Short mmCIF file of C-alpha atoms and ligand atoms in Angstrom, two decimals:
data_model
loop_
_atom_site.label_atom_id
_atom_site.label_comp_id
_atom_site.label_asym_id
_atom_site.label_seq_id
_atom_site.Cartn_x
_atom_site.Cartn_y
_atom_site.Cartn_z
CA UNK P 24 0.00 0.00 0.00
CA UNK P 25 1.31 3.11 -0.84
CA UNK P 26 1.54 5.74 2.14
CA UNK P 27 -0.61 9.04 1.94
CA UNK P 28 1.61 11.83 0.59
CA UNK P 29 2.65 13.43 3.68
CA UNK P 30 3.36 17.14 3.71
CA UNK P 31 6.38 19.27 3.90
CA UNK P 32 9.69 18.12 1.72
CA UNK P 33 10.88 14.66 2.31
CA UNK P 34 13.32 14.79 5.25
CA UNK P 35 16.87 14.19 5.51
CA UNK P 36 17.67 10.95 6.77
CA UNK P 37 20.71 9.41 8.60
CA UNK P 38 21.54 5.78 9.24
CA UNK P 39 22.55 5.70 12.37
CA UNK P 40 22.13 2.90 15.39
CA UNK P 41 21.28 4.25 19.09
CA UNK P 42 23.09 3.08 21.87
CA UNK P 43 20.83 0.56 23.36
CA UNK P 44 22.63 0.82 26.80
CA UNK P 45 20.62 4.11 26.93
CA UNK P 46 17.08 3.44 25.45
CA UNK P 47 14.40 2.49 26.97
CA UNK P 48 13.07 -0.60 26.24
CA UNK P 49 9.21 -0.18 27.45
CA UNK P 50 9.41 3.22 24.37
CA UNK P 51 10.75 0.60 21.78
CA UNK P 52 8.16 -1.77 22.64
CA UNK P 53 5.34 0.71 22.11
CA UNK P 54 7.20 1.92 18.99
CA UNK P 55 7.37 -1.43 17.42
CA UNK P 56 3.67 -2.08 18.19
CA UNK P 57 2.20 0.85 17.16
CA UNK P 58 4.71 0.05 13.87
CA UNK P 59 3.41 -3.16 13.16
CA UNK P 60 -0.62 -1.87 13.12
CA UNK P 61 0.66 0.15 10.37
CA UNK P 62 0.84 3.23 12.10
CA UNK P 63 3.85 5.49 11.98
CA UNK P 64 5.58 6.00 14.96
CA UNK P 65 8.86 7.68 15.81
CA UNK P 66 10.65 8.69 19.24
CA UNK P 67 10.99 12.53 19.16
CA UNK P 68 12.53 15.36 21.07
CA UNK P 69 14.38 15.61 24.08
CA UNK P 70 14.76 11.75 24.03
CA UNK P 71 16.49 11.50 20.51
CA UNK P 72 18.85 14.46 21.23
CA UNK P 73 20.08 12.89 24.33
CA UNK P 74 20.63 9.49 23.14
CA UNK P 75 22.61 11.23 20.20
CA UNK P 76 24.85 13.16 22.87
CA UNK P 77 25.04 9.85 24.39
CA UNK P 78 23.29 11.07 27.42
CA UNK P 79 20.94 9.09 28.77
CA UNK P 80 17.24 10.79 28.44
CA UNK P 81 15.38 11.91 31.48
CA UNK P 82 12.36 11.04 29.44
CA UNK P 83 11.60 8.93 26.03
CA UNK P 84 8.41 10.52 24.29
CA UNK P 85 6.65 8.70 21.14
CA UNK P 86 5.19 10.61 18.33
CA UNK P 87 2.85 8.61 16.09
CA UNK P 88 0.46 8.75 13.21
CA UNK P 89 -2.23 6.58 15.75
CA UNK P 90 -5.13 8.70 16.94
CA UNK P 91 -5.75 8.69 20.86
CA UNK P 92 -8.14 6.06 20.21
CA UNK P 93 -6.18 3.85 18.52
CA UNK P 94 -3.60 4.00 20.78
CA UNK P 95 -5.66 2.97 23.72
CA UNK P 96 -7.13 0.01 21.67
CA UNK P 97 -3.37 -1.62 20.98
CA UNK P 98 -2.40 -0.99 25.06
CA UNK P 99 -4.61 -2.20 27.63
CA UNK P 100 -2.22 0.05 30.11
CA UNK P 101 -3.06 3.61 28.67
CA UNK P 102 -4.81 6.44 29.85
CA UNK P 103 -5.57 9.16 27.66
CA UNK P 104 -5.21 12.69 29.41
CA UNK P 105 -5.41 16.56 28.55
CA UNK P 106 -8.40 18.45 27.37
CA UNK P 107 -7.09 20.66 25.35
CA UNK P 108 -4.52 18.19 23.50
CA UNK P 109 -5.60 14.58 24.02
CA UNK P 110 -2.50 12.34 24.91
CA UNK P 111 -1.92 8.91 25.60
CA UNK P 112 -0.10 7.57 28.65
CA UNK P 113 1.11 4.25 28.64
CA UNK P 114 2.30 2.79 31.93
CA UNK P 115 5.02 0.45 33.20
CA UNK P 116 6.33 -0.64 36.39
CA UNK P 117 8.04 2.05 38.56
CA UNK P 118 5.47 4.75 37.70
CA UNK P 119 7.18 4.88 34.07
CA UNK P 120 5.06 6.93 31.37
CA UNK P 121 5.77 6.64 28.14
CA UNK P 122 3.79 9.85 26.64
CA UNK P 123 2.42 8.92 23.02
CA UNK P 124 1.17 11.93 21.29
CA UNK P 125 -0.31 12.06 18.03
CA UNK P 126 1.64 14.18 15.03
CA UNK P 127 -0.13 17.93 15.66
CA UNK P 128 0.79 21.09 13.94
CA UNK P 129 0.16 24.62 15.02
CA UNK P 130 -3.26 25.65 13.65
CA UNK P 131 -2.11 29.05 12.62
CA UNK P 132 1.11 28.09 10.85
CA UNK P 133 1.78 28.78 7.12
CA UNK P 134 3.44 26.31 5.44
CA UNK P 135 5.69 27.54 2.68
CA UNK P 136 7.17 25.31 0.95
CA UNK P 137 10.34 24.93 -0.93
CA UNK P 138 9.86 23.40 -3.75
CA UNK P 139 12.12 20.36 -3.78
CA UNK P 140 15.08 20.21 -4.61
CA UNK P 141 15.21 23.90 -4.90
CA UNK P 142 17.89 24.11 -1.65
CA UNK P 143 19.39 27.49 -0.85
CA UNK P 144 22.61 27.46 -2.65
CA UNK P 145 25.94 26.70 -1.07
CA UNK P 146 24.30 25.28 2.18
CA UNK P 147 25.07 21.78 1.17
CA UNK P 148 28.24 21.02 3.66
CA UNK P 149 29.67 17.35 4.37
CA UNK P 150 27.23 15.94 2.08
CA UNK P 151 24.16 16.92 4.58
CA UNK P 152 21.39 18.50 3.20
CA UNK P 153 20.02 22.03 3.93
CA UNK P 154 17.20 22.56 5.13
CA UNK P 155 14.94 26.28 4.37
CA UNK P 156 12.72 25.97 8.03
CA UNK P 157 8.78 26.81 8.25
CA UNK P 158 7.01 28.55 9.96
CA UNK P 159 8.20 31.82 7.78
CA UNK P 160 6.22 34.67 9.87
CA UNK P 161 8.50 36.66 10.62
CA UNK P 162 6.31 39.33 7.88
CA UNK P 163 4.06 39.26 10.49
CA UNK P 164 3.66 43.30 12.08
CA UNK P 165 5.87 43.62 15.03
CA UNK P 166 3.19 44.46 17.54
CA UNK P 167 0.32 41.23 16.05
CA UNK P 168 0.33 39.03 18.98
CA UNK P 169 1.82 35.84 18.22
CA UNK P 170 1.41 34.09 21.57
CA UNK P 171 0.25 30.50 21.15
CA UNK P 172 -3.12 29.49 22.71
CA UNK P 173 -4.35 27.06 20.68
CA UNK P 174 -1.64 24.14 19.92
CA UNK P 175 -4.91 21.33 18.84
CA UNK P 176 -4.61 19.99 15.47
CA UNK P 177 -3.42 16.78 14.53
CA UNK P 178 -1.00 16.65 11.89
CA UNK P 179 1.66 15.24 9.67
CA UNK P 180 5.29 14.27 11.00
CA UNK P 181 6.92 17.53 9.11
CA UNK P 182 3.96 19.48 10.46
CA UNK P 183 4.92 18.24 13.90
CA UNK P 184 8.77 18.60 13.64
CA UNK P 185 8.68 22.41 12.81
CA UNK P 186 6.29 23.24 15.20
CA UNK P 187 8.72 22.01 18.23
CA UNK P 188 11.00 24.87 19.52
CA UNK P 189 14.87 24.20 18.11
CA UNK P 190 16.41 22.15 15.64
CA UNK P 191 18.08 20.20 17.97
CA UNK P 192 14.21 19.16 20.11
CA UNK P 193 12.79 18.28 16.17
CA UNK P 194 14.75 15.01 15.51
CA UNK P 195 12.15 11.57 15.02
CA UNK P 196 14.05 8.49 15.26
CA UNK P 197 12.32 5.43 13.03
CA UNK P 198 13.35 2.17 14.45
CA UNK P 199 11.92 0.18 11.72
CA UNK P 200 15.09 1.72 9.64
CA UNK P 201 17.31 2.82 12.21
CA UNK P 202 17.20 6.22 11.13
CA UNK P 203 17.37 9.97 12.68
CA UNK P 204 14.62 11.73 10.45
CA UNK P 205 15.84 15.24 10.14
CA UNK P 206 13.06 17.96 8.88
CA UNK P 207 14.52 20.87 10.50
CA UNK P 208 18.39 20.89 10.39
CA UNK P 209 18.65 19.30 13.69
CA UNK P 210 21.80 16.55 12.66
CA UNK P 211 23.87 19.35 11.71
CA UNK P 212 23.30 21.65 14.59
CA UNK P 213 23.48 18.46 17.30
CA UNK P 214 27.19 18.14 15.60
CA UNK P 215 27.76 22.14 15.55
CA UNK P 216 26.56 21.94 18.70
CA UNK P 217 24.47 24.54 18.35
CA UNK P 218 20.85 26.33 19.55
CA UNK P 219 18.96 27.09 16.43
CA UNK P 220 15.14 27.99 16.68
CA UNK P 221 13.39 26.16 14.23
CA UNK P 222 12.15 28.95 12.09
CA UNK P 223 12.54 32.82 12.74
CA UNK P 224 13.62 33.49 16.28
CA UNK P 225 11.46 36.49 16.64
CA UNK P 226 9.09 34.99 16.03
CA UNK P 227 8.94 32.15 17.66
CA UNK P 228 10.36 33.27 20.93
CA UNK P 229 7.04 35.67 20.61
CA UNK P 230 4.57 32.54 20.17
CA UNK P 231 6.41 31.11 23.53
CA UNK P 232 8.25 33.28 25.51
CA UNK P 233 9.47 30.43 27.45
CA UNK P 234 11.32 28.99 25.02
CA UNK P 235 14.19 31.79 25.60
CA UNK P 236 14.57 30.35 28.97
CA UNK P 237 14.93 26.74 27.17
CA UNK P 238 17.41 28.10 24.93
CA UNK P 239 19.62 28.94 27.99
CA UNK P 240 18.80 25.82 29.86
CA UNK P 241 19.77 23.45 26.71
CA UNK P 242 23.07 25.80 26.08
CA UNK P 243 23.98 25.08 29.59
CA UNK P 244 23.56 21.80 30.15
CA UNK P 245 24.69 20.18 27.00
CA UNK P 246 26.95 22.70 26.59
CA UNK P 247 25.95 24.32 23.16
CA UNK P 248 26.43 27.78 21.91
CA UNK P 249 23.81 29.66 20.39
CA UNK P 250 23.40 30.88 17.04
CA UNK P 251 23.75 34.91 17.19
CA UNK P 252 20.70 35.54 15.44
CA UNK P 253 18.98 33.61 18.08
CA UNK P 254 21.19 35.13 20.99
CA UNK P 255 20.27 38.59 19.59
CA UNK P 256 16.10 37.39 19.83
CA UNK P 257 16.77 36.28 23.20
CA UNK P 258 17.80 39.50 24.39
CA UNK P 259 15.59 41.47 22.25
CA UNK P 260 12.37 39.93 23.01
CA UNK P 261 13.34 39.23 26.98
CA UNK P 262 10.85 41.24 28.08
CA UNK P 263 8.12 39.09 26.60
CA UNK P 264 8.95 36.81 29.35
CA UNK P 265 6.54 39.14 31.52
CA UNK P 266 3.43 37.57 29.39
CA UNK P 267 4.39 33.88 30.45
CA UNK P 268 2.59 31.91 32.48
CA UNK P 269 4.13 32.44 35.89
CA UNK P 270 4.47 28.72 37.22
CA UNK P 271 6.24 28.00 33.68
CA UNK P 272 8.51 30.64 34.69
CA UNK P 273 9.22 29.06 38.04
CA UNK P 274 9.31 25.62 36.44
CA UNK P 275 11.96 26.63 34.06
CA UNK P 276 14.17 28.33 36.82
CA UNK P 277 14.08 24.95 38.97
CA UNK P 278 15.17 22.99 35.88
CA UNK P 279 17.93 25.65 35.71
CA UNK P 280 18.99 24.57 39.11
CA UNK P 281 18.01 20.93 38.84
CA UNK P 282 20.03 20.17 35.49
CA UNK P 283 24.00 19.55 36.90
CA UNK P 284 24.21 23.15 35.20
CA UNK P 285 22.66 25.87 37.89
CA UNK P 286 25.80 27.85 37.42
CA UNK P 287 26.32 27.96 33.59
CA UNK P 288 22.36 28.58 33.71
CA UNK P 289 22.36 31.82 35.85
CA UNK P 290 25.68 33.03 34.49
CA UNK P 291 23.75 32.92 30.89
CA UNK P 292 20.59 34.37 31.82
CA UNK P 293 22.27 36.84 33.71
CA UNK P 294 24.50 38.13 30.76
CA UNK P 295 21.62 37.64 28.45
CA UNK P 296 19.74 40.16 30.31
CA UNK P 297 17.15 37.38 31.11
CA UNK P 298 18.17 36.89 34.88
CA UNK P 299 16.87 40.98 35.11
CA UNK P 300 13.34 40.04 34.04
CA UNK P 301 12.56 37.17 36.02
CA UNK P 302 14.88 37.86 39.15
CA UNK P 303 15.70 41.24 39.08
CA UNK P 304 16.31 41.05 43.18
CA UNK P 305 19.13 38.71 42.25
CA UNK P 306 20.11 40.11 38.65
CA UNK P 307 20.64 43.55 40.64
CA UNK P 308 22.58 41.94 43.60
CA UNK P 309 24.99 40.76 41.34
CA UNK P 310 25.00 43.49 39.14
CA UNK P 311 26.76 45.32 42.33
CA UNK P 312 29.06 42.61 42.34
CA UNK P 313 27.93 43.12 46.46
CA UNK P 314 30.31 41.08 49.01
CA UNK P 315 27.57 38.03 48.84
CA UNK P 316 28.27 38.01 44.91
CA UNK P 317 30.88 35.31 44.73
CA UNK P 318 29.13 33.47 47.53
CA UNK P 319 26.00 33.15 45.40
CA UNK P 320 28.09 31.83 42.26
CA UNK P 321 29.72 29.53 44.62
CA UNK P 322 26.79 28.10 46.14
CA UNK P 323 25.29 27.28 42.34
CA UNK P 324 28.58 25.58 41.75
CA UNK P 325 28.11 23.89 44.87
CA UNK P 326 24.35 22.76 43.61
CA UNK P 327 25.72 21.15 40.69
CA UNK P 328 28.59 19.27 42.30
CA UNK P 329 26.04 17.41 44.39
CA UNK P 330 23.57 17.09 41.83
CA UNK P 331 26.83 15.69 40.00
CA UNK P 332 26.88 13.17 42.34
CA UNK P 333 23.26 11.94 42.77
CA UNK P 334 22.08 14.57 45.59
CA UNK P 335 18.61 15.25 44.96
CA UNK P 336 18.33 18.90 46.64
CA UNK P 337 14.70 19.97 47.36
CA UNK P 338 13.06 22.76 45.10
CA UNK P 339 13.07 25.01 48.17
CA UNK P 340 16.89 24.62 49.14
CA UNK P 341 17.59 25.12 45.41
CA UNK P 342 15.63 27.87 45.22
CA UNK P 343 17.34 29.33 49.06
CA UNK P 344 20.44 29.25 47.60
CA UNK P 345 19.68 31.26 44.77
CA UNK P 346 18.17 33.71 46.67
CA UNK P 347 19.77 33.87 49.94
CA UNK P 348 21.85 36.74 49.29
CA UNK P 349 19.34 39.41 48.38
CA UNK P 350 17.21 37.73 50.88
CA UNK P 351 19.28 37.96 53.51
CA UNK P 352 19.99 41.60 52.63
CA UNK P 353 16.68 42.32 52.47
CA UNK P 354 15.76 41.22 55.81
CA UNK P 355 18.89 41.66 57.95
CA UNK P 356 18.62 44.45 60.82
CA UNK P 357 15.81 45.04 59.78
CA UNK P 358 12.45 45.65 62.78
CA UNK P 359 10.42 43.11 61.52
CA UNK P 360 12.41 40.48 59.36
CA UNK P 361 9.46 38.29 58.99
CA UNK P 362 7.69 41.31 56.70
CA UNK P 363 10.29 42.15 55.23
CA UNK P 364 10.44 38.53 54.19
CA UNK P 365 6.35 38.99 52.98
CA UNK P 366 7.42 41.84 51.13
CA UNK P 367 10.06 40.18 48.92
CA UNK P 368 8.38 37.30 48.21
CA UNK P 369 5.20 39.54 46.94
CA UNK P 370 7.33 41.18 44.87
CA UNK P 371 8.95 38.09 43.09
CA UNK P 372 5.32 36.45 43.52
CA UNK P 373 4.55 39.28 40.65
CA UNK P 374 6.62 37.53 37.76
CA UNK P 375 6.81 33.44 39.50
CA UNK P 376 4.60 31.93 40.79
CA UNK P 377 5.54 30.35 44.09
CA UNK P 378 3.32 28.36 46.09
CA UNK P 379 2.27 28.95 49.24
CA UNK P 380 4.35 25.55 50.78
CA UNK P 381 7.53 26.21 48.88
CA UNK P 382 7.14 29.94 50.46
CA UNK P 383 7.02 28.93 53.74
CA UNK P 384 9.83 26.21 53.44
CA UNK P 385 11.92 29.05 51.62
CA UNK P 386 11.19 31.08 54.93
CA UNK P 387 12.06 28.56 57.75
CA UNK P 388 15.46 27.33 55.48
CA UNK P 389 16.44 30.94 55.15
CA UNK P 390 15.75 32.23 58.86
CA UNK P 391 17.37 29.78 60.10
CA UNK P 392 20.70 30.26 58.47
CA UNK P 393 22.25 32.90 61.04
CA UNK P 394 21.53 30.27 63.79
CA UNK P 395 23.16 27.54 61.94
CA UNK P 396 25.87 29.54 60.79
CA UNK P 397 26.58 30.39 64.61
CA UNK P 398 27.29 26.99 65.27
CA UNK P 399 24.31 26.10 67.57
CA UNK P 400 22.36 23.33 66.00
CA UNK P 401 20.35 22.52 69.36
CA UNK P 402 16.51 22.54 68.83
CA UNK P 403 16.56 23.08 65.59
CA UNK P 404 17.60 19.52 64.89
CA UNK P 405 14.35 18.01 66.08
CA UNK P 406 12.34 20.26 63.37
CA UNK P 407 11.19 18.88 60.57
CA UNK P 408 13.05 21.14 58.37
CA UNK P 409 16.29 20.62 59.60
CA UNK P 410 17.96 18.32 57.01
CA UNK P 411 16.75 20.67 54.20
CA UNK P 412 18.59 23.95 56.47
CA UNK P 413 21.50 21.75 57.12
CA UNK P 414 21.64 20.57 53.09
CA UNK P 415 21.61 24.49 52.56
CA UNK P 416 23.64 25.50 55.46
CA UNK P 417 25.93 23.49 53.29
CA UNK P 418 25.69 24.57 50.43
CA UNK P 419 26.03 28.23 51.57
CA UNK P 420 29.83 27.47 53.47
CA UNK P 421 31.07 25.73 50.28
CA UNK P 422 30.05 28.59 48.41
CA UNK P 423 31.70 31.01 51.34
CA UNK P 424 35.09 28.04 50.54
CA UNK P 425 34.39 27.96 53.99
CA UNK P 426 34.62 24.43 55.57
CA UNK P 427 31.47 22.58 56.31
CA UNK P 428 30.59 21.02 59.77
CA UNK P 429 29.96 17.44 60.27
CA UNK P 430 26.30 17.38 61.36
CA UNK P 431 25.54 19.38 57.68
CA UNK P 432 27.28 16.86 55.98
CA UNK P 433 24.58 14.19 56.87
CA UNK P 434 21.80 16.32 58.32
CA UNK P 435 19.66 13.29 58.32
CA UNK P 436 21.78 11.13 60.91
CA UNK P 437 21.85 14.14 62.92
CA UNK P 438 17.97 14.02 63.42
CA UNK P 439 17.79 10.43 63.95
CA UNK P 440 20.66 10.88 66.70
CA UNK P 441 19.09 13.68 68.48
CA UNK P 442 15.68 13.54 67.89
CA UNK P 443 14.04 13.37 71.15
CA UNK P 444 11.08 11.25 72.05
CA UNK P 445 8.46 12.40 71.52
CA UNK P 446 6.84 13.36 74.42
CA UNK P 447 3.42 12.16 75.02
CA UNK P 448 0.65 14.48 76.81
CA UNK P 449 -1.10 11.69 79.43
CA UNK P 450 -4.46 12.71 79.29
CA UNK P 451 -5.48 12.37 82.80
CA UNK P 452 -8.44 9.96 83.01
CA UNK P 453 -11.25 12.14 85.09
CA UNK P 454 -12.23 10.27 87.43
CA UNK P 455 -16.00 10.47 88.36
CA UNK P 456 -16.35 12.31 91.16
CA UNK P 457 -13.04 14.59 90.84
P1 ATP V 503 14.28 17.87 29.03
O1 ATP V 503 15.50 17.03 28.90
O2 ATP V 503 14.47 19.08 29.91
O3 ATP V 503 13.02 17.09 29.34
P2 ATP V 503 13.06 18.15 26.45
O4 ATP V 503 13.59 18.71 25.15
O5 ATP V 503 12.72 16.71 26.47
O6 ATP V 503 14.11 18.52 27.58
P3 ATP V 503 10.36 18.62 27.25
O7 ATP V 503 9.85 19.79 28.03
O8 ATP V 503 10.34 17.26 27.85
O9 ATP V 503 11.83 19.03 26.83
O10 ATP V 503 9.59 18.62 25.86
C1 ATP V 503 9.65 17.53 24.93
C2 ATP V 503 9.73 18.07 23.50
O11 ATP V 503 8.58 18.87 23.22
C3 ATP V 503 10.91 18.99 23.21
O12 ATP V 503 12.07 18.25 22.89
C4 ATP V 503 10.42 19.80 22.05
O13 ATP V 503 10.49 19.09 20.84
C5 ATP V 503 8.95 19.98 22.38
N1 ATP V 503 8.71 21.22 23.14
C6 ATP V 503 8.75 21.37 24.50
N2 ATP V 503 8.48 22.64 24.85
C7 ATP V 503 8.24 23.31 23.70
C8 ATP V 503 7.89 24.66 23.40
N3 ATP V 503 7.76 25.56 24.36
N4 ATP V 503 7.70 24.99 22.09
C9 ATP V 503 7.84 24.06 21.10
N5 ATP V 503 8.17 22.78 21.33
C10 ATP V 503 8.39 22.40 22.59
MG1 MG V 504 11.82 15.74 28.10
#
């Protein structure tokens, strides 16, 4: 049977065998399946990028010509979630998803194509082929709003490559063949290592605003420069960060801190000009280049040597020791320090969202830090919070170079050591007649 002509020019494909040591077996099961009932099914994004880098993915996400439906019919372990965008989750052991989302394209994109082989001249390098990129808005009036809202069309596998955010994230790998399926110039950027938008930066840092923030996070972490045209967007349309949903905003900064790459991520958004929209508490404080500067680069550098070697730091001690310089400031000798805390957090409450429990963890880690510091652990080891003040207590004297004491080493043995009993209240038993 001959396949429906798909849209978009035929792709740019590369023969090329994935370590297996890093896939995920479960994703090539559903890949194969899905295969065989004649549907077309590729692993996409973050997942193909990583195994390329030969980093092992955090995730493994299928893309697939199957409707929701169908996909429920071939696994009796799927669940198919989101309104807006119906996907299919298909559970293993462990909690594992495997996220299998149809092919979608972005309802308002133009497609322009080239027409094939009509290739802009002299790109062809090392025998790979160029690519011209969709979606080609950048005609579009500088003030139209562009911000996505609607992302709920099924579509082809081109129309689903060039709506994803950089060349590097729009990579399908077929198993079937064993081949990378390049629309979008991905190959050659994943071996320039380098962070291309898939289309016109402008514009497509105005659809998604957070994508700026990916660009730094992926440019950090894998270590990737950024094209300049794309740099130049980043800085340009900053500002556009401000029309972002706020708990995307704080999602992104926690992956900045979670990734093995908190200090390579702040340095970035801080010379980007991005650190100054989001934070601008911090971006200022190290603006001044204040005496708690080098401390606060030192304590990120302290994040990702742990996280380097397995430490799982809790959002709020990642976020603490981000913030515990202008915090501290900001409440030190001050009348009321517990206000002055309020009034900080309102203000950065105005551009992230930070819930209410992470806001009062923040508070008890943070206050707690002069104590700490002064040596006297006493009651504070029976609180519940003490491992995550000791884990940033830390943190903090690495970043001072400063030495760090033995009970904030392994906070957790100190509780178990000194945790008193609890004691229990007898309830006296009234006696009739008392
Ligand atoms: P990570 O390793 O941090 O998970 P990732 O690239 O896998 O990185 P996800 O947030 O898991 O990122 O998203 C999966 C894929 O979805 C991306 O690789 C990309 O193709 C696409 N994607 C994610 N966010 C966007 C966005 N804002 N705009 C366009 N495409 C996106
Ligand atoms: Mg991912």
């Amino acid at each position: 049977m001959t396949p429906p002509a798909l849209p978009g020019p035929p792709p740019a494909r590369y023969a090329i065998a994935l370590p297996e040591a890093h896939m995920d077996p479960d994703a090539v099961k559903v890949i194969k399946r899905l295969t065989r009932h004649g549907h077309i099914a590729y692993l996409v994004g973050g997942g193909v990028r990583d195994l390329l880098l030969g980093r092992r993915p955090k995730d493994f996400d299928v893309a697939t010509s199957a409707r929701p439906g169908e996909v429920r019919k071939l696994f009796r372990n799927c669940r198919i979630i989101g309104r807006r965008f119906r996907l299919a989750h298909i559970l293993f052991g462990d909690g594992k998803i495997i996220e299998t989302a149809t092919f979608r394209r972005d309802p308002t994109q133009k497609l322009e194509l080239l027409p094939y082989p009509a290739w802009p001249e002299g790109a062809a390098k090392n025998g790979e082929r160029p690519v011209k990129l969709a979606p080609q808005r950048s005609e579009r009036a500088e003030d139209e709003d562009l911000l996505i809202r609607n992302d709920n069309v099924f579509g082809h596998p081109y129309e689903d490559a060039i709506r994803r955010d950089f060349t590097i994230n729009g990579l399908f790998y077929d198993f079937e063949h064993g081949e990378v399926i390049d629309y979008v110039g991905g190959m050659p950027d994943l071996r320039g290592r380098v962070v291309r938008t898939i289309g016109d930066p402008d514009v497509r840092f105005r659809e998604d605003p957070v994508r700026i923030l990916r660009a730094v996070k992926f440019s950090a972490r894998i270590d990737m420069g950024i094209d300049p045209e794309v740099y130049d967007a980043m800085v340009d349309f900053r500002y556009e960060l401000g029309r972002a949903a706020r708990p995307r905003l704080l999602e992104e900064l926690l992956r900045f801190l979670r990734g093995s790459a908190a200090h390579r991520s702040i340095y970035l958004a801080w010379d980007l000009g991005v650190l100054h929209v989001m934070l601008p508490e911090v971006a200022c404080f190290l603006d001044d280049d204040a005496p708690g500067t080098a401390a606060t680069w030192g304590r990120l550098e302290a994040i990702d040597r742990r996280i380097g070697r397995g430490e799982k730091p809790s959002d709020a001690v990642l976020l603490a020791a981000l913030l515990l310089g202008p915090l501290e400031e900001a409440i030190e000798g001050v009348r009321d320090p517990s206000s002055a805390f309020e009034d900080f957090m309102d203000d950065l409450a105005l551009r992230l969202a930070v819930p209410r429990r992470l806001k009062d963890r923040l508070r008890l880690l943070v206050t707690s830090q002069r104590r700490l510091r002064s040596g006297k652990v006493g009651t504070l080891a029976r609180r519940e919070f003490f491992a995550d003040a000791a884990r940033l207590h830390a943190i903090d004297a690495e970043g001072h170079g400063r030495s760090v004491p033995e009970w904030a080493q392994s906070p957790e043995q100190v509780e178990t050591a000194e945790a008193p009993r609890r004691r229990r209240r007898r309830r006296r038993r009234r006696r009739s007649g008392d």
